[in-house]
PDB file of C-alpha atoms in Angstrom:
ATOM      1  CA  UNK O1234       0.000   0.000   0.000  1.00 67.00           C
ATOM      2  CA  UNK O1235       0.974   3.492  -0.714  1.00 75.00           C
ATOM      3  CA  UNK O1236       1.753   5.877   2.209  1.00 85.00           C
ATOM      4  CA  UNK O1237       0.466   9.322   1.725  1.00 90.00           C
ATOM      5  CA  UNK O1238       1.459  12.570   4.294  1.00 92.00           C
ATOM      6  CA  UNK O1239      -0.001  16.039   3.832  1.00 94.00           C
ATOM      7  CA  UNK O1240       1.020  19.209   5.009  1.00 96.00           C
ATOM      8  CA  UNK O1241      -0.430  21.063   7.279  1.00 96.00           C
ATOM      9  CA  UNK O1242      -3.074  18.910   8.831  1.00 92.00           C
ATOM     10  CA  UNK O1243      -5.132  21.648  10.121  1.00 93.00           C
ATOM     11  CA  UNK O1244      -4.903  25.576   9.491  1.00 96.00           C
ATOM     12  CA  UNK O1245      -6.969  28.557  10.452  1.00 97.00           C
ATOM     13  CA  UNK O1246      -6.804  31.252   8.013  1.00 97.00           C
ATOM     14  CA  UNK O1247      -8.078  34.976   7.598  1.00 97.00           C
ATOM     15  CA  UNK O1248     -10.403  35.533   4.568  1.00 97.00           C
ATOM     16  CA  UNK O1249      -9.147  36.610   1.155  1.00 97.00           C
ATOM     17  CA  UNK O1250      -5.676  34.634   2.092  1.00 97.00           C
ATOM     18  CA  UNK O1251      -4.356  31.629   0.119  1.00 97.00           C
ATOM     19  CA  UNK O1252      -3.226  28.377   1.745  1.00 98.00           C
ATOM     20  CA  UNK O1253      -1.107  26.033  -0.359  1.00 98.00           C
ATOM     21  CA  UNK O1254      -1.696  21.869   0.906  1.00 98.00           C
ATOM     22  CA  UNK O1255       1.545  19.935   0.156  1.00 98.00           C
ATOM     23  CA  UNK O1256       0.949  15.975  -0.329  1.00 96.00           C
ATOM     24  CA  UNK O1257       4.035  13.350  -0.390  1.00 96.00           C
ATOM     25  CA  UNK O1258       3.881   9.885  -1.586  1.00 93.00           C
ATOM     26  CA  UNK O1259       6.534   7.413  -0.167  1.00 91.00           C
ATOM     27  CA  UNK O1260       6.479   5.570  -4.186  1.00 86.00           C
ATOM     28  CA  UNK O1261       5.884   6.478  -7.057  1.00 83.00           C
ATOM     29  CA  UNK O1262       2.204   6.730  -8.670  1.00 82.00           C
ATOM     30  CA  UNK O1263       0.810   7.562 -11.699  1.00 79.00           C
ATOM     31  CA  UNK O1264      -2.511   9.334 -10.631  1.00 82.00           C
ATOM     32  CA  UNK O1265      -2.856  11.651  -7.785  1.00 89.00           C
ATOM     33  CA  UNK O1266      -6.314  13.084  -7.149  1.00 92.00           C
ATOM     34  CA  UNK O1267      -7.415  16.032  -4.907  1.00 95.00           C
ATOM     35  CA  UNK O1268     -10.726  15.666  -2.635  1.00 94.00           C
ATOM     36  CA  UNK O1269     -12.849  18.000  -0.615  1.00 94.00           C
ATOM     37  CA  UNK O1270     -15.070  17.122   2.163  1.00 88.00           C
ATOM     38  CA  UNK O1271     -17.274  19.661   3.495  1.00 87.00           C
ATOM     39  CA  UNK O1272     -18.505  19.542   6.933  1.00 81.00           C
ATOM     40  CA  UNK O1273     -21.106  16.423   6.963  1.00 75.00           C
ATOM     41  CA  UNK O1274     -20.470  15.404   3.544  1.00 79.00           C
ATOM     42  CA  UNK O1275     -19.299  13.153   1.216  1.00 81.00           C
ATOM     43  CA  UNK O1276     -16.227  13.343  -0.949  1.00 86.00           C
ATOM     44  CA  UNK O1277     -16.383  15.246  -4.056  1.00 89.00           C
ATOM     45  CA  UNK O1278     -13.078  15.061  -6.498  1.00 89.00           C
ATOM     46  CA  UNK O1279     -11.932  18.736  -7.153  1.00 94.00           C
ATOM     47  CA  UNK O1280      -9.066  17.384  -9.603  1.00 93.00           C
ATOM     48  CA  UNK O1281      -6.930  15.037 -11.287  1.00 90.00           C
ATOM     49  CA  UNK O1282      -3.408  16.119 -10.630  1.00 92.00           C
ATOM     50  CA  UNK O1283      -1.058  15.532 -13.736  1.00 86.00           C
ATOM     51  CA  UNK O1284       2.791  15.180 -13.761  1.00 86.00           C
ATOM     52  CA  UNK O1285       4.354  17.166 -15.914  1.00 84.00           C
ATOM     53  CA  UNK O1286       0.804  18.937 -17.704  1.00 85.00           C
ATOM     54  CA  UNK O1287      -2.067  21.386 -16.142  1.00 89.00           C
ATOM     55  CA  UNK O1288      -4.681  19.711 -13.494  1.00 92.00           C
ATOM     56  CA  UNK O1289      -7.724  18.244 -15.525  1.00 90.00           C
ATOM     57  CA  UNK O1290     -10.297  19.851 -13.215  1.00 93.00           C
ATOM     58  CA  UNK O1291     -13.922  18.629 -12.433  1.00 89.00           C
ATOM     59  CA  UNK O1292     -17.073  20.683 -13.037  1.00 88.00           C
ATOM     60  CA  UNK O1293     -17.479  23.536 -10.522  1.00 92.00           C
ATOM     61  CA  UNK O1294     -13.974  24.216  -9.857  1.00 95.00           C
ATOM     62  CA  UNK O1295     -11.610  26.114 -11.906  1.00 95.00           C
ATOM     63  CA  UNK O1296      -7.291  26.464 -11.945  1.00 96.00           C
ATOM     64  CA  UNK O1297      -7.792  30.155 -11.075  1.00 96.00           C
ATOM     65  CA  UNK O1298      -8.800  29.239  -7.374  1.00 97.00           C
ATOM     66  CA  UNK O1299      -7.731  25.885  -6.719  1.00 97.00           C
ATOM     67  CA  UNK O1300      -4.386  25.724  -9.105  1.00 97.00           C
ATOM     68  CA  UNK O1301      -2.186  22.301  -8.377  1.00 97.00           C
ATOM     69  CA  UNK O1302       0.900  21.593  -9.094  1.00 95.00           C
ATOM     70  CA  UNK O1303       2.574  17.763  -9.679  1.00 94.00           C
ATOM     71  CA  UNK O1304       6.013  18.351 -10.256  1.00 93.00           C
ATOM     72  CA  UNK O1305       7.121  14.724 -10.373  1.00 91.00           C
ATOM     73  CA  UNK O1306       5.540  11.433  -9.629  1.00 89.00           C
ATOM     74  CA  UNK O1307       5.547  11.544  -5.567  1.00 92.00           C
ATOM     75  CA  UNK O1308       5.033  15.158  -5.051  1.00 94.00           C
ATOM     76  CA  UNK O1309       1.509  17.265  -5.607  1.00 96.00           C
ATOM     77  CA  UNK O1310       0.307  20.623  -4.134  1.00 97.00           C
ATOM     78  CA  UNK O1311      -3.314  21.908  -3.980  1.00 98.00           C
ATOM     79  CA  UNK O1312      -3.233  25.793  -3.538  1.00 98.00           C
ATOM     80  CA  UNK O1313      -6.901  27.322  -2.507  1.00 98.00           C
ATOM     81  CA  UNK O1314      -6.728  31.087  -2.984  1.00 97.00           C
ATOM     82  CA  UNK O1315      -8.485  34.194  -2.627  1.00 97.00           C
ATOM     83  CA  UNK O1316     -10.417  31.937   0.376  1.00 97.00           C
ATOM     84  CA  UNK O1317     -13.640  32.345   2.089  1.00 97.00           C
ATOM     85  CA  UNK O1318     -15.364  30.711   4.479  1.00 95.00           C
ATOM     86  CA  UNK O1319     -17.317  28.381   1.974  1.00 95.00           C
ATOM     87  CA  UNK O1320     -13.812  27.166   1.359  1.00 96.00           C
ATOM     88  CA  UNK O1321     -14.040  25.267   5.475  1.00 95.00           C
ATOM     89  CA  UNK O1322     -13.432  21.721   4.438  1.00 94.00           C
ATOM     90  CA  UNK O1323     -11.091  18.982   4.705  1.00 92.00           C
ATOM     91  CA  UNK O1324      -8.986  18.292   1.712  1.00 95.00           C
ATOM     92  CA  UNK O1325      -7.369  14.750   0.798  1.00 93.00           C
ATOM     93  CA  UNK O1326      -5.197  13.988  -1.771  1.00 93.00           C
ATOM     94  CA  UNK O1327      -5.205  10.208  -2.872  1.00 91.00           C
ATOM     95  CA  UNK O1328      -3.375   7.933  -5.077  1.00 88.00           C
ATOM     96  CA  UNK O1329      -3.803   4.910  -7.371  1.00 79.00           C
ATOM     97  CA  UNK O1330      -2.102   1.946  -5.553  1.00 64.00           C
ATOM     98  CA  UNK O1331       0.385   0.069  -8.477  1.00 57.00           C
ATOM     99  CA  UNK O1332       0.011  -3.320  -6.676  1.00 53.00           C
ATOM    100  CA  UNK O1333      -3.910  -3.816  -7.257  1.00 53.00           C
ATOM    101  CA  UNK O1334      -5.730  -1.941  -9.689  1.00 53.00           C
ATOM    102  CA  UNK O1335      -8.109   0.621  -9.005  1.00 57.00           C
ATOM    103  CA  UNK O1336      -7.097   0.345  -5.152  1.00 68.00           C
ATOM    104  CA  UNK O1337      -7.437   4.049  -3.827  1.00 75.00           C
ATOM    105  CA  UNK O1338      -5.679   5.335  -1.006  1.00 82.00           C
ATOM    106  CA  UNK O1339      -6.251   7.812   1.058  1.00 86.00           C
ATOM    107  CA  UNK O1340      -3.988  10.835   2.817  1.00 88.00           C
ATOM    108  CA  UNK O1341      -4.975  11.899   6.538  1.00 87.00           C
ATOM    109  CA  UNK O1342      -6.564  14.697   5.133  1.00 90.00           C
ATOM    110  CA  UNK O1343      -6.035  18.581   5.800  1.00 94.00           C
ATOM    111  CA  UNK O1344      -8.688  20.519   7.666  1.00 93.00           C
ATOM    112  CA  UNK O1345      -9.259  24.128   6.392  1.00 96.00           C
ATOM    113  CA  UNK O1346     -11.216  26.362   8.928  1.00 95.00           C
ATOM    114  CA  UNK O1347     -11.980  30.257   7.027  1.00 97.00           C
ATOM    115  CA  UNK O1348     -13.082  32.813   9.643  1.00 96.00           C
TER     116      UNK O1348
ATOM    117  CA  UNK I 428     -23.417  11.675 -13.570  1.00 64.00           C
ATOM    118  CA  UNK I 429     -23.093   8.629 -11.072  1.00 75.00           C
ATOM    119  CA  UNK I 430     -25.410   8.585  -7.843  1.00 84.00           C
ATOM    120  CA  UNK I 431     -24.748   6.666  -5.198  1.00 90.00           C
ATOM    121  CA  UNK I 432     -26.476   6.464  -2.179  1.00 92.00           C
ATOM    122  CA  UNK I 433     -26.946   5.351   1.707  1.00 94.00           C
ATOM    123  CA  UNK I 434     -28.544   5.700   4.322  1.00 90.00           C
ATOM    124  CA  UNK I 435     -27.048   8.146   7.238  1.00 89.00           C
ATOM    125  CA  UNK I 436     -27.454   6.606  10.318  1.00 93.00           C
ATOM    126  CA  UNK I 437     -27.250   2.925  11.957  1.00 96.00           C
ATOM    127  CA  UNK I 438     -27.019   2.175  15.637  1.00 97.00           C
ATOM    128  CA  UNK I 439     -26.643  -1.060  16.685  1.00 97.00           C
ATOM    129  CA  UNK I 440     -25.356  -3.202  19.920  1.00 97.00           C
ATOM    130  CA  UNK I 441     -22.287  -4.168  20.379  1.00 97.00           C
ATOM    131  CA  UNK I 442     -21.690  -8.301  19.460  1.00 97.00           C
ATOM    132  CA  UNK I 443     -24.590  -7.606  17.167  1.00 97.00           C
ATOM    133  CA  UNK I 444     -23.655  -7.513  12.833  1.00 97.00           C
ATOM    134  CA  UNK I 445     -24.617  -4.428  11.107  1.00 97.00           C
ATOM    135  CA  UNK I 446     -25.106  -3.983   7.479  1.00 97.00           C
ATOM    136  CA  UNK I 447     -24.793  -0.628   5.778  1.00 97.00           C
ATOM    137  CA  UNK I 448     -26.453  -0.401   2.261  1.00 97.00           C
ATOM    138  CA  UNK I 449     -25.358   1.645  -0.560  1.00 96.00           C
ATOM    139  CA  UNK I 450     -26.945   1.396  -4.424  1.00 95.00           C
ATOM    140  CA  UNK I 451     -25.419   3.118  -7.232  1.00 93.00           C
ATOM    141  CA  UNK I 452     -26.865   3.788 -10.646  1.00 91.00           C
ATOM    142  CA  UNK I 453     -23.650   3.557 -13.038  1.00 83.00           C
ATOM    143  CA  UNK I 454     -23.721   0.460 -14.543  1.00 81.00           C
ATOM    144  CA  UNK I 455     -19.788   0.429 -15.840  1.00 84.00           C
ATOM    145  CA  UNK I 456     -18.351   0.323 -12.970  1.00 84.00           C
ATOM    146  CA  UNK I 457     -15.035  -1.945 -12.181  1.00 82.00           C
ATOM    147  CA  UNK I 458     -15.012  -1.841  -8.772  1.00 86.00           C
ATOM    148  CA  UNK I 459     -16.446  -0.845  -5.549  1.00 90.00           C
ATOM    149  CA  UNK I 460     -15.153  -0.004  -2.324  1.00 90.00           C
ATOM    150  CA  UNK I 461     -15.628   0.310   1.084  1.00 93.00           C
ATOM    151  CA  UNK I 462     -13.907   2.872   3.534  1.00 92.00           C
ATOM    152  CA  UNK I 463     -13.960   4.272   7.123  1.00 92.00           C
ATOM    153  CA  UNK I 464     -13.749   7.213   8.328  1.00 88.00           C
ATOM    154  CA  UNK I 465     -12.887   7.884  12.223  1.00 86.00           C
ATOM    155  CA  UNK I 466     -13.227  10.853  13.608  1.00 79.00           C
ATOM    156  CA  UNK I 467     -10.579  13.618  12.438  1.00 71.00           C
ATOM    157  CA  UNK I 468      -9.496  10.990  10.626  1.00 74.00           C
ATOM    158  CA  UNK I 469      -8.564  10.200   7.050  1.00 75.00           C
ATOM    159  CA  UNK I 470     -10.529   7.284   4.973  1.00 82.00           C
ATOM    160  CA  UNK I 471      -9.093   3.881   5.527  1.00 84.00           C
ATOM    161  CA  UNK I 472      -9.845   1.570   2.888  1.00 84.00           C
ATOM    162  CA  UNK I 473     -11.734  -1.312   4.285  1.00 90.00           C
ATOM    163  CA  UNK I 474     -12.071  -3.646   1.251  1.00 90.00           C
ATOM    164  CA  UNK I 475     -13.532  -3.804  -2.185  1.00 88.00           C
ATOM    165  CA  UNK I 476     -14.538  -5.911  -4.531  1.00 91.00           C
ATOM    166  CA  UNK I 477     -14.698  -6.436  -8.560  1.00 89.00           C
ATOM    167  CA  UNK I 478     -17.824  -5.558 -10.296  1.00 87.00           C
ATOM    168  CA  UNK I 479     -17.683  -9.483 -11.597  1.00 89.00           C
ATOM    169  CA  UNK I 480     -18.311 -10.680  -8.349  1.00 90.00           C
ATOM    170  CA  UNK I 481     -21.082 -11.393  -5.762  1.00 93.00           C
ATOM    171  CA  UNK I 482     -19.357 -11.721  -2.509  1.00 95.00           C
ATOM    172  CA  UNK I 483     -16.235 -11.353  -0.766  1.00 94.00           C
ATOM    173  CA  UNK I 484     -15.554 -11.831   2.614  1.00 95.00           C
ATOM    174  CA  UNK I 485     -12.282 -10.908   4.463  1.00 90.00           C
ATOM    175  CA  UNK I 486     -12.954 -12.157   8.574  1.00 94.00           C
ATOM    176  CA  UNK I 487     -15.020  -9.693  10.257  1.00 96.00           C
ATOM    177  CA  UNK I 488     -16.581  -8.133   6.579  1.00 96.00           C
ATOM    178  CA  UNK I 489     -18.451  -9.488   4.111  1.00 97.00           C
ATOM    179  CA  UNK I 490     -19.164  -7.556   0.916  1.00 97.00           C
ATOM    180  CA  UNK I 491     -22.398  -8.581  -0.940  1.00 97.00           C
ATOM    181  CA  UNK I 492     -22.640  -7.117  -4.335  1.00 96.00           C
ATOM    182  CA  UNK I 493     -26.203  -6.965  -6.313  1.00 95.00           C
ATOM    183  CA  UNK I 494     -24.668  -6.187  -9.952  1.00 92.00           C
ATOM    184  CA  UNK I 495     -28.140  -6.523 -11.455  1.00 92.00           C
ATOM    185  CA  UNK I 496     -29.904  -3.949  -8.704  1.00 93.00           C
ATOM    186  CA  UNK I 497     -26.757  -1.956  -8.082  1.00 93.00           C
ATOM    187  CA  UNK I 498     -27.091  -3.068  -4.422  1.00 95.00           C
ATOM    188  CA  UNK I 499     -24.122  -3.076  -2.828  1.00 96.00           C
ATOM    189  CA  UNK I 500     -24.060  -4.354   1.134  1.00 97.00           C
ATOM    190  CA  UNK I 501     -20.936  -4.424   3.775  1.00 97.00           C
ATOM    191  CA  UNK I 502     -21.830  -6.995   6.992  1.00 98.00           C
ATOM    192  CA  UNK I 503     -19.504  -6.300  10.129  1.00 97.00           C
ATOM    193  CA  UNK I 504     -20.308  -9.564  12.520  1.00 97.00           C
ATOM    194  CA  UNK I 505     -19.857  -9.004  15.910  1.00 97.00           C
ATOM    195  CA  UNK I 506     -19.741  -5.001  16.117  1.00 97.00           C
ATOM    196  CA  UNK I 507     -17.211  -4.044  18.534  1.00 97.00           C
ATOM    197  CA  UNK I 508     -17.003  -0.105  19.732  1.00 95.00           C
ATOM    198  CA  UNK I 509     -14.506   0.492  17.945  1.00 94.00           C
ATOM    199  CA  UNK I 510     -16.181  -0.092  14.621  1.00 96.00           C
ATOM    200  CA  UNK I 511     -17.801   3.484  15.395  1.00 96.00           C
ATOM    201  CA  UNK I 512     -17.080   5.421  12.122  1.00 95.00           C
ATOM    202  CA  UNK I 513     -18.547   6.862   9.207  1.00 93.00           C
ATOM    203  CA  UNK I 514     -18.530   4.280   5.983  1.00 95.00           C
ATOM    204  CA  UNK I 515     -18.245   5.360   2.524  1.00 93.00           C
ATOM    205  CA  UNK I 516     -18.890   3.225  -0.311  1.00 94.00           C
ATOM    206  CA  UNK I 517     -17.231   4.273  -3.678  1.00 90.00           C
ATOM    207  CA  UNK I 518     -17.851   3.062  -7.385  1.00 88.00           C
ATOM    208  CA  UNK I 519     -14.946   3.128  -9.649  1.00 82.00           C
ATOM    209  CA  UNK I 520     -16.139   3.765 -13.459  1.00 77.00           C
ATOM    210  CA  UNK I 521     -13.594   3.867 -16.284  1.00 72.00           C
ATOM    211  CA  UNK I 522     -13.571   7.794 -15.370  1.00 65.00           C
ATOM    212  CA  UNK I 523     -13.198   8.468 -11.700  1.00 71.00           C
ATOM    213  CA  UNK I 524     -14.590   6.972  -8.257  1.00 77.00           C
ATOM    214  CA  UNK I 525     -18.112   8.044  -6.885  1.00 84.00           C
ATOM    215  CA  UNK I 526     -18.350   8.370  -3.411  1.00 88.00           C
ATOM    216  CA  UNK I 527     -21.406   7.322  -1.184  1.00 90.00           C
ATOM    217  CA  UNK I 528     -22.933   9.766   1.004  1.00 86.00           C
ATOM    218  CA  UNK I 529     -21.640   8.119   4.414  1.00 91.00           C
ATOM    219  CA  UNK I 530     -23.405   6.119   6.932  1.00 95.00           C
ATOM    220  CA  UNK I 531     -22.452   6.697  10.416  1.00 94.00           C
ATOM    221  CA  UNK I 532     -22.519   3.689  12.483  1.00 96.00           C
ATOM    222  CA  UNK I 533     -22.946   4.077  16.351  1.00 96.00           C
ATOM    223  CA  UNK I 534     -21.790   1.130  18.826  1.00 96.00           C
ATOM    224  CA  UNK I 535     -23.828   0.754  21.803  1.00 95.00           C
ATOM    225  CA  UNK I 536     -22.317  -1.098  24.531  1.00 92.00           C
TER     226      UNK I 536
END
């Protein structure tokens, strides 16, 4: 199984700020997604992140606000900017495991508080 | 796009099973999944299972899968405390993974 960390776990930031969410992978994968979770909700994928090429971004969420970075294949950033406090969420980055196909793992998540 | 649902809430006793439902309505999906979620936690995946198939157990869980009513079921036998969580089931189409609503399950000693 893969082993995911993510930086910072928690934050508290000031409205109108921008907090960039750093996510290490302990091998190397070839997809790395980005996940919010909003307070009592489910999961809802904000983007694939690509190595090497621009996020491919799901509907509802746009590069301008949530721009990600993937600068090799262990390594992936999530940036949310110009914040408010609809932005409150936790947000997980996950991999592909290589050993089983379609296995999905999981980072411990960062949790975004917007006063 | 893909819905798939479940039910919110389940209590049940502790030594007792529970079974948490979750349909879906996307029928090419590859696999589905179960995960917990613990409180301030991240999701742990719990165990999944290939569209192809109709059950797979793995000790404590059993996964039922309904391909032909998109039912998918996870059985926990003998519910300990600690199985206190939220679960999330997930489909896995050819383009990205669905994810349940959550259903959180309360232990009752």
């Amino acid at each position: 199984s893969a082993v995911i960390s993510q930086k910072p776990s928690r934050d508290i930031c000031q409205r109108g700020t921008s907090l960039t969410i750093q996510c290490q992978v302990d091998s190397q994968v070839t997809m790395m997604f980005w996940y919010r979770q909003q307070p009592g909700q489910s999961l809802t994928l904000i983007a694939t992140a690509n190595q090497g090429s621009e996020a491919t971004y799901e509907s509802g969420f746009v590069i301008d606000k949530f721009p990600i970075s993937r600068p090799n294949l262990t390594f992936s950033t999530l940036t949310v900017s110009n914040m408010s406090p609809e932005d409150s969420s936790i947000y997980l980055c996950s991999v592909v495991g290589r050993v089983v196909v379609g296995e999905q793992f999981f980072g411990p998540g960062t949790r975004l508080t917007v006063l | 796009g893909e819905d798939v649902e479940q039910s919110l809430f389940l209590s049940v006793r502790e030594g007792d099973s529970s079974v948490i439902n979750c349909t879906y309505t996307d029928s090419s999906s590859t696999y589905l999944y179960w995960y917990k979620q613990e409180p301030g936690a991240g999701l742990q995946l719990l165990t999944y299972i290939f569209s192809n198939m109709d059950m797979k157990q793995d000790q404590r869980l059993t996964v039922l899968l309904n391909k032909k009513d998109k039912h998918l079921s996870l059985r926990i036998a003998d519910t300990q405390t600690g199985d206190s969580a939220i679960y999330f089931c997930a489909d896995q189409t050819p383009n990205q993974f669905y994810f349940g609503t959550g259903t959180s399950l309360t232990v009752i000693p």
